[in-house]
Amino acid sequence: MKTIIYNIGTLAGILPEGTLKLEGSQMNQIKCIDNAYLVIEDGVIADFGAANNDSVDQRRATNATTDVEYIDAEGGFVMPSFCDSHTHIVYAGCRDGEFRDKIAGLSYEEIAARGGGILNSADLLHETSEDELYRQAMVRVNEIIAMGTGAAEIKSGYGLTVEDELKMLRVIRRIKETSPLTVKANFLGAHAVGRAYKGRQSEYVDLVCNEMLPRVAEEGLADFVDVFCDAGFFTVEETDRILATAAKYGITPKIHANELEVSGGVQVGVKHGALSVDHLEKTTEAEIEALRGSKTMPTMLPGCSFFLGIPYGNAKGYIEAGLPVALASDYNPGSSPSGNMRFVMALGCIRMRLTPEQSFNACTINSAYAMGVSDTHGSITKGKKANLIITKQIPSLAFIPYSHQTPIIKSVLLGGQLM
Ligand code: NIG
Ligand code: FE
């Protein structure tokens, strides 16, 4: 099956084959072709270039009867879909009651300390059947697809018992199997200490290492393992132990670190070869030094800073230090109830002072890297999956984050199929 997108005003986000991430000043540019076409074959980008006289319009006339689908981009932008490398979109219900507490002045930590927060979501999830959980999650999956996300990492972490963590991961597997979205599964058993283990944190860590991880590995349910390494949650020593256990099963880490305090999570993540270290609202020079020369992608979640009213990560400082930066939504019921990557891109510019080009690269190729799919996603490159956004006519790339609530997405393709 062949599809030709023609009449493209600007084809944006072109990268050479083999570019898996962009760092430092490499993030300042986006390669574009104006007045372009793009050919998709079997769900993959097969060709693209500048339209010329012998161009698509003519071929369209001569090939009218052949098995080629033509899509008129009507002068809009065509760009790679967003990659959202950090989400928690499998959860039951929501936490709109805590939203009121938050407005009244309670902090994220105070809500959690009162038994709310993650434990509240775990109680709800326990009461919810696997089918119902899948149904609720698919509403969010379809919502983010419509907003231009083509790949997402999804974490467990609202189970906090062996059976409920497995339940979540099976739901993620079912999403992988049934949705056109590219999905990676992340086992986050160490998101909080389960209620039954209150006051017995080290025994809960035993449970994660000795019972959860072996079952997760045995059923092949996780691409990654994660730990919330932060004040009031898991220590560096506990994180070290969980990641060392995961390594025995060959599971790569991604880490929650430095959201609430400078936690040491970045350093322990880098030590274990983490693919990404995420949040980083609070960091110092030591974190930048720890990341230098590593394969770990610093990932920031501006939707969480926005919603909780906490500082934004110092993305600019990281880029100036020559490091790469990825941005992701953190879509979850407690700290970022939105999976709108375009808003994330806008916050990258408006609140983190990234240029539109830097923010675009952080939400596409670098976030693809942070979930291990940048060989097949995150740019316009021959051979990559045709996960694309077609916009209405817009004046520039900067318009995307600038006019951030204007509904500019005209259509979305996943694997070359119009959604
Ligand atoms: O990434 N920080 C830890 N986990 C999530 C929040 C989870 C929740 O509050 O439900 C986050 O922000
Ligand atoms: Fe998170």
CSV table of C-alpha atoms and ligand atoms in Angstrom, one decimal:
chain,number,residue,atom,x,y,z
A,1,MET,CA,0.0,0.0,0.0
A,2,LYS,CA,1.4,3.4,-1.1
A,3,THR,CA,0.3,6.8,0.1
A,4,ILE,CA,1.6,10.2,-1.3
A,5,ILE,CA,1.1,13.3,0.7
A,6,TYR,CA,1.4,16.3,-1.7
A,7,ASN,CA,1.0,20.0,-1.5
A,8,ILE,CA,3.0,20.2,1.8
A,9,GLY,CA,3.7,23.8,2.7
A,10,THR,CA,6.7,22.8,4.9
A,11,LEU,CA,8.0,19.4,5.7
A,12,ALA,CA,9.6,19.8,9.1
A,13,GLY,CA,11.9,17.7,11.3
A,14,ILE,CA,14.1,16.0,8.7
A,15,LEU,CA,17.0,14.1,10.1
A,16,PRO,CA,19.7,11.9,8.5
A,17,GLU,CA,19.4,8.2,9.1
A,18,GLY,CA,21.2,7.1,12.2
A,19,THR,CA,20.7,10.3,14.2
A,20,LEU,CA,19.3,8.9,17.5
A,21,LYS,CA,19.3,12.1,19.6
A,22,LEU,CA,20.4,15.8,19.4
A,23,GLU,CA,22.5,17.5,22.1
A,24,GLY,CA,23.7,21.0,22.9
A,25,SER,CA,23.7,23.3,19.9
A,26,GLN,CA,22.5,20.5,17.6
A,27,MET,CA,19.1,21.1,19.2
A,28,ASN,CA,19.0,24.7,17.8
A,29,GLN,CA,18.0,23.7,14.3
A,30,ILE,CA,15.3,21.9,12.4
A,31,LYS,CA,15.8,20.9,8.8
A,32,CYS,CA,12.8,21.7,6.6
A,33,ILE,CA,11.8,21.5,2.9
A,34,ASP,CA,9.2,24.0,1.7
A,35,ASN,CA,6.7,22.9,-1.0
A,36,ALA,CA,7.3,19.2,-0.5
A,37,TYR,CA,5.9,15.8,-1.0
A,38,LEU,CA,6.2,12.6,1.1
A,39,VAL,CA,5.7,9.0,0.0
A,40,ILE,CA,4.7,6.2,2.5
A,41,GLU,CA,5.0,2.6,1.7
A,42,ASP,CA,3.8,-0.2,4.0
A,43,GLY,CA,3.5,2.2,6.9
A,44,VAL,CA,7.0,3.6,6.5
A,45,ILE,CA,8.4,6.8,5.1
A,46,ALA,CA,9.7,5.7,1.7
A,47,ASP,CA,10.7,9.0,0.1
A,48,PHE,CA,10.3,12.8,0.3
A,49,GLY,CA,11.6,15.9,-1.3
A,50,ALA,CA,10.8,19.2,-3.0
A,51,ALA,CA,7.9,19.1,-5.4
A,52,ASN,CA,8.9,20.0,-8.9
A,53,ASN,CA,7.1,20.3,-12.3
A,54,ASP,CA,7.0,16.6,-12.8
A,55,SER,CA,5.6,16.4,-9.4
A,56,VAL,CA,2.9,14.7,-7.5
A,57,ASP,CA,0.0,16.5,-9.2
A,58,GLN,CA,1.0,15.1,-12.5
A,59,ARG,CA,1.7,11.6,-11.2
A,60,ARG,CA,-1.6,11.8,-9.6
A,61,ALA,CA,-3.4,12.4,-12.9
A,62,THR,CA,-1.5,9.6,-14.6
A,63,ASN,CA,-1.8,7.1,-11.8
A,64,ALA,CA,-5.4,7.9,-11.0
A,65,THR,CA,-6.4,4.3,-11.3
A,66,THR,CA,-3.6,2.7,-9.5
A,67,ASP,CA,-3.5,1.6,-5.9
A,68,VAL,CA,-2.1,4.8,-4.5
A,69,GLU,CA,-3.8,6.9,-1.9
A,70,TYR,CA,-3.3,10.7,-2.2
A,71,ILE,CA,-3.5,13.1,0.7
A,72,ASP,CA,-3.6,16.8,0.0
A,73,ALA,CA,-1.8,18.6,2.8
A,74,GLU,CA,-3.3,21.9,1.5
A,75,GLY,CA,-0.2,23.9,2.2
A,76,GLY,CA,0.1,22.9,5.9
A,77,PHE,CA,3.1,21.6,7.8
A,78,VAL,CA,3.9,17.9,7.9
A,79,MET,CA,6.0,16.9,10.9
A,80,PRO,CA,6.8,13.8,12.9
A,81,SER,CA,4.3,12.9,15.6
A,82,PHE,CA,5.2,13.8,19.2
A,83,CYS,CA,6.8,11.1,21.3
A,84,ASP,CA,5.7,11.1,24.9
A,85,SER,CA,8.4,9.2,26.8
A,86,HIS,CA,6.9,9.6,30.3
A,87,THR,CA,3.2,8.9,31.1
A,88,HIS,CA,1.0,7.2,33.7
A,89,ILE,CA,-2.1,6.9,31.5
A,90,VAL,CA,-3.3,3.6,32.9
A,91,TYR,CA,-5.2,4.7,36.1
A,92,ALA,CA,-8.7,4.4,37.5
A,93,GLY,CA,-11.0,7.3,37.9
A,94,CYS,CA,-9.3,10.6,38.7
A,95,ARG,CA,-8.3,12.8,41.6
A,96,ASP,CA,-10.5,15.8,41.2
A,97,GLY,CA,-11.1,15.9,45.0
A,98,GLU,CA,-7.4,16.5,45.6
A,99,PHE,CA,-7.5,19.2,43.0
A,100,ARG,CA,-9.7,21.1,45.5
A,101,ASP,CA,-7.2,20.4,48.3
A,102,LYS,CA,-4.4,21.7,46.1
A,103,ILE,CA,-6.4,24.9,45.3
A,104,ALA,CA,-7.0,25.3,49.0
A,105,GLY,CA,-3.2,25.3,49.5
A,106,LEU,CA,-2.0,21.8,50.3
A,107,SER,CA,1.2,20.7,48.5
A,108,TYR,CA,1.8,17.5,46.6
A,109,GLU,CA,3.8,16.1,49.6
A,110,GLU,CA,1.1,17.1,52.1
A,111,ILE,CA,-1.6,15.4,50.1
A,112,ALA,CA,0.5,12.3,49.8
A,113,ALA,CA,1.4,12.3,53.5
A,114,ARG,CA,-2.4,12.3,54.3
A,115,GLY,CA,-2.7,9.0,52.5
A,116,GLY,CA,-4.0,10.7,49.3
A,117,GLY,CA,-2.0,11.0,46.1
A,118,ILE,CA,-0.6,7.8,44.6
A,119,LEU,CA,-2.2,5.6,47.4
A,120,ASN,CA,-5.6,7.1,46.6
A,121,SER,CA,-5.2,6.0,42.9
A,122,ALA,CA,-4.0,2.6,44.1
A,123,ASP,CA,-7.2,2.1,46.1
A,124,LEU,CA,-9.3,3.0,43.2
A,125,LEU,CA,-7.3,0.8,40.8
A,126,HIS,CA,-7.6,-2.2,43.2
A,127,GLU,CA,-11.4,-1.9,42.9
A,128,THR,CA,-11.4,-1.7,39.1
A,129,SER,CA,-11.5,-4.7,36.8
A,130,GLU,CA,-8.8,-5.2,34.2
A,131,ASP,CA,-11.4,-4.7,31.4
A,132,GLU,CA,-12.7,-1.4,32.9
A,133,LEU,CA,-9.1,-0.2,33.4
A,134,TYR,CA,-8.3,-0.9,29.8
A,135,ARG,CA,-11.5,0.9,28.7
A,136,GLN,CA,-10.6,4.0,30.7
A,137,ALA,CA,-7.0,4.0,29.5
A,138,MET,CA,-8.0,3.7,25.9
A,139,VAL,CA,-10.1,6.9,26.2
A,140,ARG,CA,-6.8,8.6,27.1
A,141,VAL,CA,-4.8,6.8,24.4
A,142,ASN,CA,-7.2,8.0,21.8
A,143,GLU,CA,-7.2,11.5,23.2
A,144,ILE,CA,-3.4,11.7,22.9
A,145,ILE,CA,-3.4,10.3,19.4
A,146,ALA,CA,-5.8,13.0,18.3
A,147,MET,CA,-3.5,15.6,19.9
A,148,GLY,CA,-0.6,14.3,17.8
A,149,THR,CA,1.2,11.8,19.9
A,150,GLY,CA,2.5,8.8,18.0
A,151,ALA,CA,4.5,6.9,20.6
A,152,ALA,CA,4.1,6.8,24.4
A,153,GLU,CA,5.8,5.1,27.3
A,154,ILE,CA,3.2,4.0,29.9
A,155,LYS,CA,4.1,3.2,33.5
A,156,SER,CA,2.6,0.9,36.1
A,157,GLY,CA,2.8,2.1,39.7
A,158,TYR,CA,-0.8,2.4,40.9
A,159,GLY,CA,-1.0,-1.3,41.8
A,160,LEU,CA,1.6,-1.5,44.6
A,161,THR,CA,0.7,-5.2,45.2
A,162,VAL,CA,2.0,-8.1,43.1
A,163,GLU,CA,-1.4,-8.8,41.5
A,164,ASP,CA,-2.3,-5.2,40.9
A,165,GLU,CA,1.0,-4.3,39.3
A,166,LEU,CA,0.6,-7.3,37.0
A,167,LYS,CA,-2.9,-6.2,36.2
A,168,MET,CA,-1.7,-2.7,35.2
A,169,LEU,CA,1.1,-4.2,33.0
A,170,ARG,CA,-1.3,-6.5,31.3
A,171,VAL,CA,-3.5,-3.6,30.5
A,172,ILE,CA,-0.5,-1.8,29.0
A,173,ARG,CA,0.3,-4.9,27.0
A,174,ARG,CA,-3.3,-5.0,25.7
A,175,ILE,CA,-3.0,-1.3,24.6
A,176,LYS,CA,0.2,-2.3,22.8
A,177,GLU,CA,-1.6,-5.0,21.0
A,178,THR,CA,-4.7,-3.1,20.1
A,179,SER,CA,-3.8,0.5,19.5
A,180,PRO,CA,-1.9,2.0,16.6
A,181,LEU,CA,0.1,4.0,19.1
A,182,THR,CA,3.6,2.8,19.6
A,183,VAL,CA,3.8,1.8,23.3
A,184,LYS,CA,6.6,0.9,25.7
A,185,ALA,CA,5.8,-0.5,29.1
A,186,ASN,CA,7.6,0.6,32.3
A,187,PHE,CA,7.3,-1.3,35.6
A,188,LEU,CA,7.1,1.3,38.4
A,189,GLY,CA,6.4,-0.9,41.4
A,190,ALA,CA,8.5,1.5,43.5
A,191,HIS,CA,6.2,4.4,42.9
A,192,ALA,CA,5.1,4.5,46.6
A,193,VAL,CA,5.0,2.0,49.5
A,194,GLY,CA,1.8,0.0,49.3
A,195,ARG,CA,-0.7,0.6,52.1
A,196,ALA,CA,-0.2,-2.9,53.6
A,197,TYR,CA,3.5,-2.1,54.0
A,198,LYS,CA,3.1,1.2,55.8
A,199,GLY,CA,6.1,1.7,58.1
A,200,ARG,CA,7.8,-1.3,56.6
A,201,GLN,CA,9.4,0.3,53.5
A,202,SER,CA,12.4,-2.1,53.3
A,203,GLU,CA,10.0,-5.1,53.3
A,204,TYR,CA,8.2,-3.4,50.4
A,205,VAL,CA,11.5,-3.0,48.5
A,206,ASP,CA,12.0,-6.8,49.2
A,207,LEU,CA,8.6,-7.4,47.6
A,208,VAL,CA,9.5,-5.3,44.5
A,209,CYS,CA,12.8,-7.2,44.1
A,210,ASN,CA,11.9,-10.7,45.1
A,211,GLU,CA,8.3,-11.1,43.9
A,212,MET,CA,7.3,-8.3,41.6
A,213,LEU,CA,10.3,-8.1,39.3
A,214,PRO,CA,10.6,-11.9,38.8
A,215,ARG,CA,6.9,-12.2,37.8
A,216,VAL,CA,7.2,-9.1,35.5
A,217,ALA,CA,10.3,-10.6,33.9
A,218,GLU,CA,8.8,-14.0,33.6
A,219,GLU,CA,5.7,-12.7,31.8
A,220,GLY,CA,7.8,-10.3,29.7
A,221,LEU,CA,5.6,-7.4,30.7
A,222,ALA,CA,8.1,-4.6,31.0
A,223,ASP,CA,10.5,-2.8,28.6
A,224,PHE,CA,11.8,-0.7,31.5
A,225,VAL,CA,11.9,-0.4,35.2
A,226,ASP,CA,11.4,2.8,37.2
A,227,VAL,CA,11.8,4.1,40.7
A,228,PHE,CA,10.4,7.3,42.3
A,229,CYS,CA,13.8,8.2,43.9
A,230,ASP,CA,12.8,11.3,45.8
A,231,ALA,CA,12.2,12.8,49.3
A,232,GLY,CA,9.5,10.9,51.1
A,233,PHE,CA,9.5,8.1,48.5
A,234,PHE,CA,12.5,5.8,47.8
A,235,THR,CA,16.1,6.4,48.8
A,236,VAL,CA,19.2,6.1,46.6
A,237,GLU,CA,20.2,2.9,48.4
A,238,GLU,CA,16.7,1.4,47.7
A,239,THR,CA,16.8,2.6,44.1
A,240,ASP,CA,20.3,1.0,43.7
A,241,ARG,CA,19.0,-2.3,44.9
A,242,ILE,CA,16.0,-2.3,42.7
A,243,LEU,CA,18.0,-1.4,39.6
A,244,ALA,CA,20.6,-4.0,40.4
A,245,THR,CA,17.9,-6.6,40.6
A,246,ALA,CA,16.3,-5.4,37.4
A,247,ALA,CA,19.7,-5.6,35.7
A,248,LYS,CA,19.8,-9.4,36.4
A,249,TYR,CA,16.6,-9.7,34.3
A,250,GLY,CA,18.1,-7.4,31.6
A,251,ILE,CA,15.6,-4.6,32.2
A,252,THR,CA,16.8,-1.1,31.5
A,253,PRO,CA,16.0,1.7,34.0
A,254,LYS,CA,14.3,5.0,33.6
A,255,ILE,CA,14.1,7.1,36.8
A,256,HIS,CA,11.9,9.7,38.6
A,257,ALA,CA,14.4,12.0,40.3
A,258,ASN,CA,14.8,15.5,41.8
A,259,GLU,CA,11.2,16.5,41.6
A,260,LEU,CA,10.8,17.3,45.3
A,261,GLU,CA,14.4,17.5,46.4
A,262,VAL,CA,17.9,17.0,45.0
A,263,SER,CA,17.7,13.2,45.6
A,264,GLY,CA,20.8,11.6,44.1
A,265,GLY,CA,18.5,9.8,41.7
A,266,VAL,CA,20.3,11.2,38.7
A,267,GLN,CA,23.6,9.7,39.8
A,268,VAL,CA,22.2,6.3,40.7
A,269,GLY,CA,20.3,6.3,37.4
A,270,VAL,CA,23.5,7.1,35.4
A,271,LYS,CA,25.4,4.4,37.4
A,272,HIS,CA,22.9,1.8,36.2
A,273,GLY,CA,22.9,3.0,32.6
A,274,ALA,CA,19.4,4.5,32.8
A,275,LEU,CA,17.9,5.4,29.4
A,276,SER,CA,16.5,8.6,31.0
A,277,VAL,CA,16.3,10.5,34.2
A,278,ASP,CA,13.0,12.3,34.5
A,279,HIS,CA,11.6,15.4,36.3
A,280,LEU,CA,14.8,17.3,37.3
A,281,GLU,CA,12.9,20.3,38.6
A,282,LYS,CA,15.6,20.6,41.2
A,283,THR,CA,19.1,20.1,40.0
A,284,THR,CA,22.6,21.4,40.5
A,285,GLU,CA,25.9,21.4,38.6
A,286,ALA,CA,26.5,17.9,40.0
A,287,GLU,CA,23.7,16.5,38.0
A,288,ILE,CA,24.9,18.1,34.8
A,289,GLU,CA,28.4,16.7,35.5
A,290,ALA,CA,27.0,13.2,36.2
A,291,LEU,CA,25.1,13.2,32.9
A,292,ARG,CA,28.0,14.4,30.8
A,293,GLY,CA,29.3,11.7,28.6
A,294,SER,CA,26.5,9.3,29.6
A,295,LYS,CA,23.9,7.7,27.4
A,296,THR,CA,21.1,8.9,29.7
A,297,MET,CA,18.6,11.4,28.4
A,298,PRO,CA,17.7,14.2,30.9
A,299,THR,CA,13.9,14.5,30.6
A,300,MET,CA,11.8,17.3,31.9
A,301,LEU,CA,8.1,17.4,32.5
A,302,PRO,CA,6.9,21.0,32.3
A,303,GLY,CA,3.2,20.0,32.6
A,304,CYS,CA,4.0,18.8,36.1
A,305,SER,CA,5.7,22.1,37.1
A,306,PHE,CA,2.7,24.0,35.6
A,307,PHE,CA,0.1,21.9,37.5
A,308,LEU,CA,1.9,21.7,40.9
A,309,GLY,CA,3.3,25.2,40.7
A,310,ILE,CA,6.8,24.0,41.3
A,311,PRO,CA,10.0,25.2,39.5
A,312,TYR,CA,10.6,24.3,35.9
A,313,GLY,CA,13.7,22.2,35.1
A,314,ASN,CA,16.7,24.2,33.8
A,315,ALA,CA,16.5,22.8,30.3
A,316,LYS,CA,18.4,25.8,28.9
A,317,GLY,CA,21.3,25.2,31.3
A,318,TYR,CA,21.5,21.6,30.2
A,319,ILE,CA,21.6,22.5,26.5
A,320,GLU,CA,24.1,25.2,27.1
A,321,ALA,CA,26.3,22.6,28.9
A,322,GLY,CA,26.2,20.5,25.6
A,323,LEU,CA,23.6,18.0,26.9
A,324,PRO,CA,20.5,16.8,25.2
A,325,VAL,CA,17.1,17.4,26.7
A,326,ALA,CA,13.8,15.6,26.2
A,327,LEU,CA,10.3,16.9,27.2
A,328,ALA,CA,7.4,14.6,28.1
A,329,SER,CA,3.9,15.1,29.5
A,330,ASP,CA,3.9,13.0,32.7
A,331,TYR,CA,0.2,12.5,32.0
A,332,ASN,CA,-1.1,11.2,35.4
A,333,PRO,CA,-4.0,12.0,37.8
A,334,GLY,CA,-2.0,13.7,40.5
A,335,SER,CA,0.6,16.0,39.1
A,336,SER,CA,-0.1,16.4,35.4
A,337,PRO,CA,-3.6,15.5,34.2
A,338,SER,CA,-2.9,16.3,30.6
A,339,GLY,CA,-1.2,14.5,27.8
A,340,ASN,CA,-1.2,17.4,25.4
A,341,MET,CA,2.4,17.4,24.0
A,342,ARG,CA,1.7,20.6,22.1
A,343,PHE,CA,1.1,22.3,25.4
A,344,VAL,CA,4.3,20.7,26.7
A,345,MET,CA,6.2,22.1,23.7
A,346,ALA,CA,4.6,25.5,24.4
A,347,LEU,CA,5.6,25.4,28.1
A,348,GLY,CA,9.1,24.5,26.9
A,349,CYS,CA,9.2,27.8,25.1
A,350,ILE,CA,7.1,30.0,27.4
A,351,ARG,CA,8.3,28.9,30.8
A,352,MET,CA,11.6,27.2,30.1
A,353,ARG,CA,12.7,29.7,27.4
A,354,LEU,CA,13.6,27.1,24.9
A,355,THR,CA,13.5,28.2,21.3
A,356,PRO,CA,10.7,26.6,19.2
A,357,GLU,CA,13.3,24.5,17.5
A,358,GLN,CA,14.8,23.3,20.8
A,359,SER,CA,11.4,22.5,22.2
A,360,PHE,CA,10.3,20.7,19.0
A,361,ASN,CA,13.5,18.5,19.1
A,362,ALA,CA,12.9,17.8,22.8
A,363,CYS,CA,9.4,16.6,22.1
A,364,THR,CA,10.2,14.5,19.0
A,365,ILE,CA,13.7,12.9,18.4
A,366,ASN,CA,15.0,13.3,22.0
A,367,SER,CA,11.8,12.0,23.6
A,368,ALA,CA,11.8,9.1,21.1
A,369,TYR,CA,15.4,8.3,22.4
A,370,ALA,CA,14.2,8.5,26.0
A,371,MET,CA,11.8,5.7,25.3
A,372,GLY,CA,14.1,3.7,23.1
A,373,VAL,CA,12.4,4.2,19.7
A,374,SER,CA,14.4,6.9,18.0
A,375,ASP,CA,15.7,4.5,15.4
A,376,THR,CA,12.1,4.2,14.1
A,377,HIS,CA,10.3,7.4,15.4
A,378,GLY,CA,10.8,11.1,16.1
A,379,SER,CA,11.8,12.5,12.7
A,380,ILE,CA,11.2,12.6,9.0
A,381,THR,CA,13.7,10.0,7.9
A,382,LYS,CA,13.5,7.3,5.2
A,383,GLY,CA,12.7,4.0,6.8
A,384,LYS,CA,11.0,5.5,9.9
A,385,LYS,CA,7.4,4.7,10.8
A,386,ALA,CA,5.0,7.1,9.1
A,387,ASN,CA,3.7,8.6,12.3
A,388,LEU,CA,2.9,12.1,11.2
A,389,ILE,CA,1.0,15.3,12.0
A,390,ILE,CA,-0.5,17.4,9.2
A,391,THR,CA,-1.4,20.9,10.2
A,392,LYS,CA,-3.7,23.5,8.8
A,393,GLN,CA,-1.8,26.4,7.0
A,394,ILE,CA,0.3,28.1,9.6
A,395,PRO,CA,2.9,30.9,9.2
A,396,SER,CA,5.8,29.2,10.9
A,397,LEU,CA,7.1,26.5,13.2
A,398,ALA,CA,7.0,29.1,16.0
A,399,PHE,CA,3.3,29.4,15.5
A,400,ILE,CA,2.8,25.9,16.9
A,401,PRO,CA,3.8,26.7,20.5
A,402,TYR,CA,3.0,30.5,20.2
A,403,SER,CA,-0.6,30.1,19.3
A,404,HIS,CA,-0.8,27.1,21.6
A,405,GLN,CA,-4.6,26.7,22.0
A,406,THR,CA,-5.4,27.2,18.3
A,407,PRO,CA,-6.6,23.9,16.9
A,408,ILE,CA,-4.0,23.6,14.1
A,409,ILE,CA,-3.8,19.8,13.8
A,410,LYS,CA,-5.7,18.9,10.7
A,411,SER,CA,-5.0,15.2,10.6
A,412,VAL,CA,-2.8,12.5,12.2
A,413,LEU,CA,-1.3,9.4,10.5
A,414,LEU,CA,0.0,6.4,12.5
A,415,GLY,CA,1.8,3.8,10.5
A,416,GLY,CA,0.7,5.6,7.4
A,417,GLN,CA,-3.0,5.3,8.2
A,418,LEU,CA,-5.2,8.3,8.7
A,419,MET,CA,-6.7,8.3,12.2
B,1,NIG,O1,5.7,11.7,37.8
B,1,NIG,N1,6.3,11.8,40.9
B,1,NIG,C1,5.8,10.7,40.8
B,1,NIG,N2,4.9,10.2,40.0
B,1,NIG,C2,4.0,11.0,39.2
B,1,NIG,C3,2.8,11.5,40.0
B,1,NIG,C4,1.9,10.4,40.3
B,1,NIG,C5,0.7,10.8,41.0
B,1,NIG,O2,0.6,11.7,41.8
B,1,NIG,O3,-0.3,10.0,40.8
B,1,NIG,C6,4.8,12.1,38.6
B,1,NIG,O4,4.6,13.3,38.8
B,2,FE,FE,5.9,10.4,36.5
